[in-house]
Amino acid sequence: HAHDQPERQRVVLFTGASGGVGLAFLELVRLLPKPWKVYGTTSPSKSDSISSRGVIPVDYSPGVDAVFEKLRKDEPEGFD
């Protein structure tokens, strides 16, 4: 029965999460039915602003390849 299985956690990545649009998006994510796991790229100096919103900060300063390598390790099943 499909109803007996717990809902699978959705995993998303939002780039630029600490910018104006990113912060607005993060407020909208709070309104979504759970379960959601949200990663957001940001600079180290702004990581607190998104982690306080329940988002997992990802430092983008090492470059795109390093960011995606880290995310592939953290979320081997990928993103939604």
Short mmCIF file of C-alpha atoms in Angstrom, two decimals:
data_model
loop_
_atom_site.label_atom_id
_atom_site.label_comp_id
_atom_site.label_asym_id
_atom_site.label_seq_id
_atom_site.Cartn_x
_atom_site.Cartn_y
_atom_site.Cartn_z
CA HIS A 1 0.00 0.00 0.00
CA ALA A 2 1.44 3.32 -1.03
CA HIS A 3 -0.23 4.98 1.96
CA ASP A 4 1.78 2.87 4.40
CA GLN A 5 5.15 4.19 3.21
CA PRO A 6 6.55 7.36 4.75
CA GLU A 7 6.87 10.24 2.34
CA ARG A 8 10.33 10.44 0.81
CA GLN A 9 12.35 13.48 1.81
CA ARG A 10 12.77 15.91 -1.07
CA VAL A 11 16.28 17.32 -1.53
CA VAL A 12 16.89 20.59 -3.37
CA LEU A 13 19.80 22.95 -4.03
CA PHE A 14 19.25 26.66 -4.36
CA THR A 15 22.14 28.68 -5.73
CA GLY A 16 22.62 32.20 -4.43
CA ALA A 17 20.61 31.36 -1.33
CA SER A 18 21.84 34.33 0.71
CA GLY A 19 20.90 36.93 -1.91
CA GLY A 20 17.59 38.78 -2.07
CA VAL A 21 15.79 36.26 -4.30
CA GLY A 22 17.37 33.36 -2.43
CA LEU A 23 16.17 34.58 0.95
CA ALA A 24 12.66 35.10 -0.45
CA PHE A 25 12.71 31.54 -1.82
CA LEU A 26 13.81 30.20 1.55
CA GLU A 27 10.84 31.88 3.20
CA LEU A 28 8.53 30.17 0.71
CA VAL A 29 10.15 26.78 1.37
CA ARG A 30 9.11 27.12 5.01
CA LEU A 31 5.49 27.03 3.85
CA LEU A 32 5.85 23.75 1.93
CA PRO A 33 4.67 20.50 3.45
CA LYS A 34 7.58 18.60 4.95
CA PRO A 35 9.82 16.74 4.44
CA TRP A 36 12.25 19.00 2.54
CA LYS A 37 16.02 19.11 2.82
CA VAL A 38 17.39 22.31 1.32
CA TYR A 39 20.99 23.10 0.48
CA GLY A 40 21.95 26.64 -0.47
CA THR A 41 25.13 28.04 -1.93
CA THR A 42 26.51 31.06 -0.14
CA SER A 43 29.70 32.73 0.97
CA PRO A 44 31.09 31.69 4.35
CA SER A 45 30.30 35.13 5.79
CA LYS A 46 26.58 34.70 5.02
CA SER A 47 26.12 31.04 5.94
CA ASP A 48 24.49 31.91 9.28
CA SER A 49 21.73 33.84 7.49
CA ILE A 50 20.57 30.72 5.68
CA SER A 51 21.34 28.09 8.31
CA SER A 52 19.09 30.00 10.71
CA ARG A 53 16.31 29.33 8.17
CA GLY A 54 16.92 25.58 8.25
CA VAL A 55 19.04 25.48 5.11
CA ILE A 56 22.33 23.61 4.84
CA PRO A 57 24.90 26.17 3.68
CA VAL A 58 27.32 25.18 0.93
CA ASP A 59 30.40 27.37 0.48
CA TYR A 60 30.70 28.25 -3.20
CA SER A 61 34.19 29.77 -2.96
CA PRO A 62 36.09 26.54 -3.84
CA GLY A 63 34.38 26.56 -7.25
CA VAL A 64 31.58 24.75 -9.01
CA ASP A 65 33.38 21.42 -9.37
CA ALA A 66 34.20 21.26 -5.65
CA VAL A 67 30.62 22.20 -4.72
CA PHE A 68 29.12 19.44 -6.87
CA GLU A 69 31.68 16.90 -5.68
CA LYS A 70 30.71 17.63 -2.07
CA LEU A 71 27.00 17.45 -2.88
CA ARG A 72 27.38 14.13 -4.71
CA LYS A 73 29.04 12.72 -1.58
CA ASP A 74 26.40 14.19 0.76
CA GLU A 75 23.42 13.20 -1.42
CA PRO A 76 24.36 10.13 -3.52
CA GLU A 77 20.72 9.67 -4.61
CA GLY A 78 20.71 13.15 -6.13
CA PHE A 79 18.37 16.10 -5.94
CA ASP A 80 14.74 16.67 -6.87
#
